[in-house]
Short mmCIF file of C-alpha atoms in Angstrom, two decimals:
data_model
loop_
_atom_site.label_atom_id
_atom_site.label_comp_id
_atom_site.label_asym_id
_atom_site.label_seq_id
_atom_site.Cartn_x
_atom_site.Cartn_y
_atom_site.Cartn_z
CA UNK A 2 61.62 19.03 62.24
CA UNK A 3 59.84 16.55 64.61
CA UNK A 4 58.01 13.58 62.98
CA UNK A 5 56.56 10.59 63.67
CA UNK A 6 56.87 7.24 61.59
CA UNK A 7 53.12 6.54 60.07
CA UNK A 8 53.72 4.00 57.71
CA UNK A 9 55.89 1.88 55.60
CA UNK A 10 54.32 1.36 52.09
CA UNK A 11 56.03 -1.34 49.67
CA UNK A 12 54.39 -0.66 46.30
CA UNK A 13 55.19 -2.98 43.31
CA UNK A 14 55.74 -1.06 39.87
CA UNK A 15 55.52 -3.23 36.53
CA UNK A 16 57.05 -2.54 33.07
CA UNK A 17 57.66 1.29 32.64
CA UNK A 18 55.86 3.01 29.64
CA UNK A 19 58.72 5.43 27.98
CA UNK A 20 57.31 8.06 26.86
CA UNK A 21 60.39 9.75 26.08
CA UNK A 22 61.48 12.93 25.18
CA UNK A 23 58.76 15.79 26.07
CA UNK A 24 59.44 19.31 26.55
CA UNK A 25 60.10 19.19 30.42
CA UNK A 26 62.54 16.63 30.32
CA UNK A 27 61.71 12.54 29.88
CA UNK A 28 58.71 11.10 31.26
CA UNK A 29 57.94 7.46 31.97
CA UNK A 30 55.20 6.26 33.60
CA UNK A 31 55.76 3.22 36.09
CA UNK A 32 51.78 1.72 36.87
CA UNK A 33 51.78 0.45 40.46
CA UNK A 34 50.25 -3.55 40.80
CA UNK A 35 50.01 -3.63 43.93
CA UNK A 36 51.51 -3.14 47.49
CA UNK A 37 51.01 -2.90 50.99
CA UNK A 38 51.04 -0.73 53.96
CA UNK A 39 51.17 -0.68 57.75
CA UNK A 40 51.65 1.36 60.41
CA UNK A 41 50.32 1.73 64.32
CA UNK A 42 47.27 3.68 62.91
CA UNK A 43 46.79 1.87 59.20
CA UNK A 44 47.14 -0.83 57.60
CA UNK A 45 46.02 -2.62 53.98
CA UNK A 46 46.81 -2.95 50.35
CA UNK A 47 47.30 -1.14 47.15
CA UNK A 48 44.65 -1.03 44.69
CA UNK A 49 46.28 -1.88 41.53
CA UNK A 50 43.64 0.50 39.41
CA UNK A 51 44.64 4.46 39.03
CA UNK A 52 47.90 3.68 41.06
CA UNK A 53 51.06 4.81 39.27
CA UNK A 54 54.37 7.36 39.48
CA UNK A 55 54.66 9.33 36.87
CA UNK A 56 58.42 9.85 36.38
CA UNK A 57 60.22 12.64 34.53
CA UNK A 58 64.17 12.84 34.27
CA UNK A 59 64.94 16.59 34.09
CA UNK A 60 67.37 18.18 32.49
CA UNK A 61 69.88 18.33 35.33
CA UNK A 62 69.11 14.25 35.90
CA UNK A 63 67.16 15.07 38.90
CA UNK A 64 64.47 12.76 38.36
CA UNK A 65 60.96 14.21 39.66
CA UNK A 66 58.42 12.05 41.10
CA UNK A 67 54.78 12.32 40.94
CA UNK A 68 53.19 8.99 43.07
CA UNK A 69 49.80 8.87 43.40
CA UNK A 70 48.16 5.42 44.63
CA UNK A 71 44.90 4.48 46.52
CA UNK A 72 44.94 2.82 49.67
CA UNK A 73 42.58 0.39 50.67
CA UNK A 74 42.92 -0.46 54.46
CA UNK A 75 42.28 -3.72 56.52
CA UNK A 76 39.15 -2.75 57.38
CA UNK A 77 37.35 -1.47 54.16
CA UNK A 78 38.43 2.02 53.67
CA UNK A 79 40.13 4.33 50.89
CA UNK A 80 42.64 6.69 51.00
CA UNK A 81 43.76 8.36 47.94
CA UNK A 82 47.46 9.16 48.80
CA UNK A 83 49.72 11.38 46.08
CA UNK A 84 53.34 12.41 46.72
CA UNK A 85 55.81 14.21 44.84
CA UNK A 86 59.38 13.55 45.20
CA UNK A 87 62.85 13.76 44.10
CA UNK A 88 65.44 11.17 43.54
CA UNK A 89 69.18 11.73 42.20
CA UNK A 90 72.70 10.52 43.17
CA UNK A 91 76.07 9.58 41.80
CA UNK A 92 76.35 8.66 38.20
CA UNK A 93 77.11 4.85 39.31
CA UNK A 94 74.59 4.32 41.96
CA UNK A 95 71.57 5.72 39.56
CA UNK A 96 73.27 2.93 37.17
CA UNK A 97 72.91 0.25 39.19
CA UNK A 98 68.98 0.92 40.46
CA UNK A 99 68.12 1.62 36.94
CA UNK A 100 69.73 -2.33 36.32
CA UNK A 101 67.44 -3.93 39.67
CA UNK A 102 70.66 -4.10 41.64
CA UNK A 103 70.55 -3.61 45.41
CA UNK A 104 71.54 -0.23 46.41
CA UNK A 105 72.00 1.08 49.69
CA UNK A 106 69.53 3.96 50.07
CA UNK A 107 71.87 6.47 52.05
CA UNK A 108 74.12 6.73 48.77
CA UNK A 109 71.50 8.83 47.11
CA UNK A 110 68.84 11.41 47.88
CA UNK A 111 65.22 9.73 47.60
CA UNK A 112 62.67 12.18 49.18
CA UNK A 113 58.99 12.55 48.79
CA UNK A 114 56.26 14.70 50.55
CA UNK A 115 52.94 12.84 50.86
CA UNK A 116 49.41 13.96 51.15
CA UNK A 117 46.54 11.96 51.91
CA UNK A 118 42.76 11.99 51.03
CA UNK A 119 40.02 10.17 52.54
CA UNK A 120 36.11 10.43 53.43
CA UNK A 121 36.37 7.67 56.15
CA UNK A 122 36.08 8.90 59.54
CA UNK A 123 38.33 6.72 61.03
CA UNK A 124 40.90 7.96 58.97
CA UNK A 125 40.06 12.02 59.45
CA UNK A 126 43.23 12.62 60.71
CA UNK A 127 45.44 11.89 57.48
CA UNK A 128 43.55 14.86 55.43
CA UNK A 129 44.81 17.15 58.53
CA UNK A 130 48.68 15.58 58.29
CA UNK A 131 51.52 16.68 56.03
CA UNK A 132 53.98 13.78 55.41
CA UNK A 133 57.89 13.53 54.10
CA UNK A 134 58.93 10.17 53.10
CA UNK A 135 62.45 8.43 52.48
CA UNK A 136 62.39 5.93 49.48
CA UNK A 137 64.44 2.77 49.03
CA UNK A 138 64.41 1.69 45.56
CA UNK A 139 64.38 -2.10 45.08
CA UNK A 140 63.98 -4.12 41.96
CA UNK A 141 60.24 -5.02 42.94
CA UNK A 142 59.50 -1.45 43.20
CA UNK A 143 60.68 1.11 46.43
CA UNK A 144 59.77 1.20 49.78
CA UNK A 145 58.55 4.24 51.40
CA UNK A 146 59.29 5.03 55.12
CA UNK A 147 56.45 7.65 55.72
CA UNK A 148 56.57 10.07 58.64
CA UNK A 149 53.72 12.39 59.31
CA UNK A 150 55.40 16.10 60.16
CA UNK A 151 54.70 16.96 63.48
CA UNK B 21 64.08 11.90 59.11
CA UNK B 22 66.55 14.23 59.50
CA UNK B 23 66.45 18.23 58.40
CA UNK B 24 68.81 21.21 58.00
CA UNK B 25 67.58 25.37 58.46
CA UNK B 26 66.95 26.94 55.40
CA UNK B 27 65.97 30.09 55.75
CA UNK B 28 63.88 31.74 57.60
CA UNK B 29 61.17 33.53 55.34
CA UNK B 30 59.15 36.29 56.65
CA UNK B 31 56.25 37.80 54.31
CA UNK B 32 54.06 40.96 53.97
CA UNK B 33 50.67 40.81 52.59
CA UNK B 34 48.34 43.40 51.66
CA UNK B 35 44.38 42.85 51.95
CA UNK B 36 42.98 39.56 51.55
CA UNK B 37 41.22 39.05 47.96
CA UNK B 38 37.93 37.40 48.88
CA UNK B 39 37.18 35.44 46.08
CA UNK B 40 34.50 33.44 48.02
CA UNK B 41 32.68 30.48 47.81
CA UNK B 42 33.91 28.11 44.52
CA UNK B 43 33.35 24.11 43.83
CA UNK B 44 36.50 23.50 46.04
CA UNK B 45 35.67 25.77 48.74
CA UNK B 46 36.20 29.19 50.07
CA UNK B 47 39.03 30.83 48.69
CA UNK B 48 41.04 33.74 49.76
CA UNK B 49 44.14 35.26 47.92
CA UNK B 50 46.30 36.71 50.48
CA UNK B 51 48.81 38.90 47.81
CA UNK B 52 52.68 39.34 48.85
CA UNK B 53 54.05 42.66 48.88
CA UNK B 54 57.38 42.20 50.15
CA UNK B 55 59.56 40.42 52.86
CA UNK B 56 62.46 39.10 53.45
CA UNK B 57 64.28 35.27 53.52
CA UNK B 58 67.54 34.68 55.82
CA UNK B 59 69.93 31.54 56.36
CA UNK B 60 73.28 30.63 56.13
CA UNK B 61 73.68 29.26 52.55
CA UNK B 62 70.96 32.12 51.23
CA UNK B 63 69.32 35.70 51.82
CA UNK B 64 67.80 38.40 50.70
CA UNK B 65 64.52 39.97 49.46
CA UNK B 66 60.50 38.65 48.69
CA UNK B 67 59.69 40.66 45.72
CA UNK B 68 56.50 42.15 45.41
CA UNK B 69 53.45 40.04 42.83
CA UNK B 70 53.37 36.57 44.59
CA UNK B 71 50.76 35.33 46.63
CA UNK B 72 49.30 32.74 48.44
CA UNK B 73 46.08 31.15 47.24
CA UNK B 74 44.02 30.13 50.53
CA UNK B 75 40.89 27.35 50.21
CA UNK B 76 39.18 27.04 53.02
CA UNK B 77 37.86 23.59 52.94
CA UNK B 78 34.82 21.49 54.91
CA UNK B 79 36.78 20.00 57.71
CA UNK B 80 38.16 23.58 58.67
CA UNK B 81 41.30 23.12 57.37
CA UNK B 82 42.78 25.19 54.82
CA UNK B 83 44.68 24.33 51.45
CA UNK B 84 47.51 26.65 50.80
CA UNK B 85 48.91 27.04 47.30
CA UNK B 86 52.06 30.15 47.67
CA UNK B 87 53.99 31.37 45.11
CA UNK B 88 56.37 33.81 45.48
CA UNK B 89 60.14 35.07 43.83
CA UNK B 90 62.44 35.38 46.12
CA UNK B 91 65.74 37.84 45.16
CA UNK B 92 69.07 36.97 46.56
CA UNK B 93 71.24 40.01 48.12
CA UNK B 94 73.76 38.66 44.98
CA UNK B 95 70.80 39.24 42.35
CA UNK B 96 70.05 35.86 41.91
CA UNK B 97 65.85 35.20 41.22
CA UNK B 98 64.40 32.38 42.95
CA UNK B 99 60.99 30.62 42.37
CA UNK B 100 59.54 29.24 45.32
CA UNK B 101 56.08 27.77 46.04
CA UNK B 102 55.08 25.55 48.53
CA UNK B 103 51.66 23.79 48.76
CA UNK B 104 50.73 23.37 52.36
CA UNK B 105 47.94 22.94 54.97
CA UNK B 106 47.00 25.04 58.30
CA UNK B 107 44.70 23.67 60.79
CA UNK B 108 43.99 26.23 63.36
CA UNK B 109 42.10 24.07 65.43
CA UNK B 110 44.72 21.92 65.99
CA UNK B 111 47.61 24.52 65.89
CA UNK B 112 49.02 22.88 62.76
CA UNK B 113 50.54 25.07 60.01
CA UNK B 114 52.97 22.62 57.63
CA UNK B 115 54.43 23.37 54.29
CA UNK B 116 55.75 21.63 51.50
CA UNK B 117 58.87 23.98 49.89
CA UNK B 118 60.08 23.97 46.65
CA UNK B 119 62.38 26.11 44.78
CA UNK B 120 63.26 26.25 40.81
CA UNK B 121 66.15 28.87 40.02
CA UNK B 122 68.78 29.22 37.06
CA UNK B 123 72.23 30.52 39.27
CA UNK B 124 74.70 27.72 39.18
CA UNK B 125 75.31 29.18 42.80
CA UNK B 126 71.85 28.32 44.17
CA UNK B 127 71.25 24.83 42.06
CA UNK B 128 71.13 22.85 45.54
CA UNK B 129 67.85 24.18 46.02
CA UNK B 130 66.24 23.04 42.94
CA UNK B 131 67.63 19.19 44.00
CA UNK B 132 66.01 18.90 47.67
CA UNK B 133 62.45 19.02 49.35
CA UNK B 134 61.89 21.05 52.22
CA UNK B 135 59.23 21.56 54.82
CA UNK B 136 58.26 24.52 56.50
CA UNK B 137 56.30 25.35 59.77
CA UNK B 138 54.48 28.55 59.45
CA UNK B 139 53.10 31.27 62.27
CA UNK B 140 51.11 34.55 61.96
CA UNK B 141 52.51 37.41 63.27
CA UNK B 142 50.96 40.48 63.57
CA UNK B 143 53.50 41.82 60.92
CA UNK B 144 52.99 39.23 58.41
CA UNK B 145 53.33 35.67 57.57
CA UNK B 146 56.37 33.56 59.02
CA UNK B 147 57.75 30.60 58.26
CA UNK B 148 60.37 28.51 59.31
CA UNK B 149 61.91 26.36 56.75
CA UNK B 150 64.11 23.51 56.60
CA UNK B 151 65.70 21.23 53.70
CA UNK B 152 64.85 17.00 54.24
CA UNK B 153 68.20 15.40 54.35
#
């Protein structure tokens, strides 16, 4: 697998909304506030509005990601970016993230796969990219490291 | 980012269901009638009834949507689908793996993510396909 780094995104998530207990396992929605991103080819914000993961704990405690955020860059455009993702690890470690501790990211499995939309010609080339991401999870919200798949 | 093989998954498909022009574009269903799937940790047979839903979009590109069982030479049923995107222009054919299954034996897959570069043989669909570590 060659890749390339694109970006790293830092998102901020605010208080969770627990949904709880549905029939695919338990979902809880984390709204994004805010972020940024940068990268050789892109950088900007995160628009606070329609930016969110949508988290659901399955029954085996893998818990599946669903990310999707817009991107505003520096110079005026959108990118609508969604990525799904899994995250899981030792009993103690998924403890300690889910208290805002500091965890070191190689002692559990925090993947994602993102895809990008956009209608700005500048930024063409992420609708014609498919992306796999490692995730850091810190108390502020994670940190992607996204490379496009060569 | 660092990867592992998987498998390598080869495919059969019968005639391409031209569904045509819809909102999203123009979309072909290429049905699976077969193949097979080999690497060290799994192997064995596509099963017939999967299929890959094809939408050819307005930059060129096209959207792929597969999925597809996959039977272990143990017996073991695997769903995988994988959403992906082929550019021809640009020689770019990347998918997105996943796999859901109930055998104890096989529960790795349904923790990771893969990725999968794809090529068209004349015999079929190939794709090479390895797990994100």
């Amino acid at each position: 697998m060659n890749t390339r780094l694109l970006m790293m995104l830092h998102v901020n998530v605010t208080t969770p909304q627990n949904v709880g207990a549905v029939p695919h396992g338990t979902r809880r929605i984390a709204p994004i506030s805010g972020g940024v991103f940068e990268g050789t080819r892109l950088r900007g914000t995160v628009l606070p509005g329609g930016s969110a993961d949508w988290l659901l704990r399955r029954a085996d405690d893998v818990l599946e990601m669903d990310l999707r955020v817009t991107l505003r860059t520096h110079d005026g455009a959108l990118i609508s970016m969604r990525s799904f993702g899994l995250r899981h690890g030792p009993p103690d470690v998924i403890a300690a993230i889910g208290r805002g501790e500091p965890v070191n990211p190689a002692t559990y499995y925090f993947r994602t796969t993102p895809r990008f939309q956009t209608a700005h010609p500048a930024y063409g080339f992420l609708n014609r990219l498919v992306a796999v991401a490692s995730g850091d999870r810190r108390a502020e919200g994670p940190i992607y490291t996204i490379h496009e798949l060569l | 980012m660092n990867s592992q093989p998987l498998m390598l998954l080869r495919l059969t498909t019968s005639p391409t269901e031209e569904v045509g022009a819809t909102p999203h574009g123009t979309l072909s269903i290429f049905p699976v009638t077969g193949g097979s799937f080999e690497g060290e940790r799994l192997r064995g047979k596509v099963l017939a009834g999967g299929g890959d839903w094809v939408t050819g979009k307005a930059d060129e590109t096209l959207e792929l949507d597969l999925r597809v069982t996959l039977e272990t030479d143990d017996g073991a049923l695997i769903y995988m689908t994988f959403t992906g995107l082929r550019d021809d222009a640009h020689h770019y054919f990347r998918t997105l793996p996943r796999f859901e299954t109930a055998a104890s034996k096989y529960a790795f897959l349904n923790r990771l993510l893969a990725v999968g570069i794809g090529e068209i043989r004349t015999e079929g669909p190939v794709h090479i396909i390895e797990e994100i570590l």
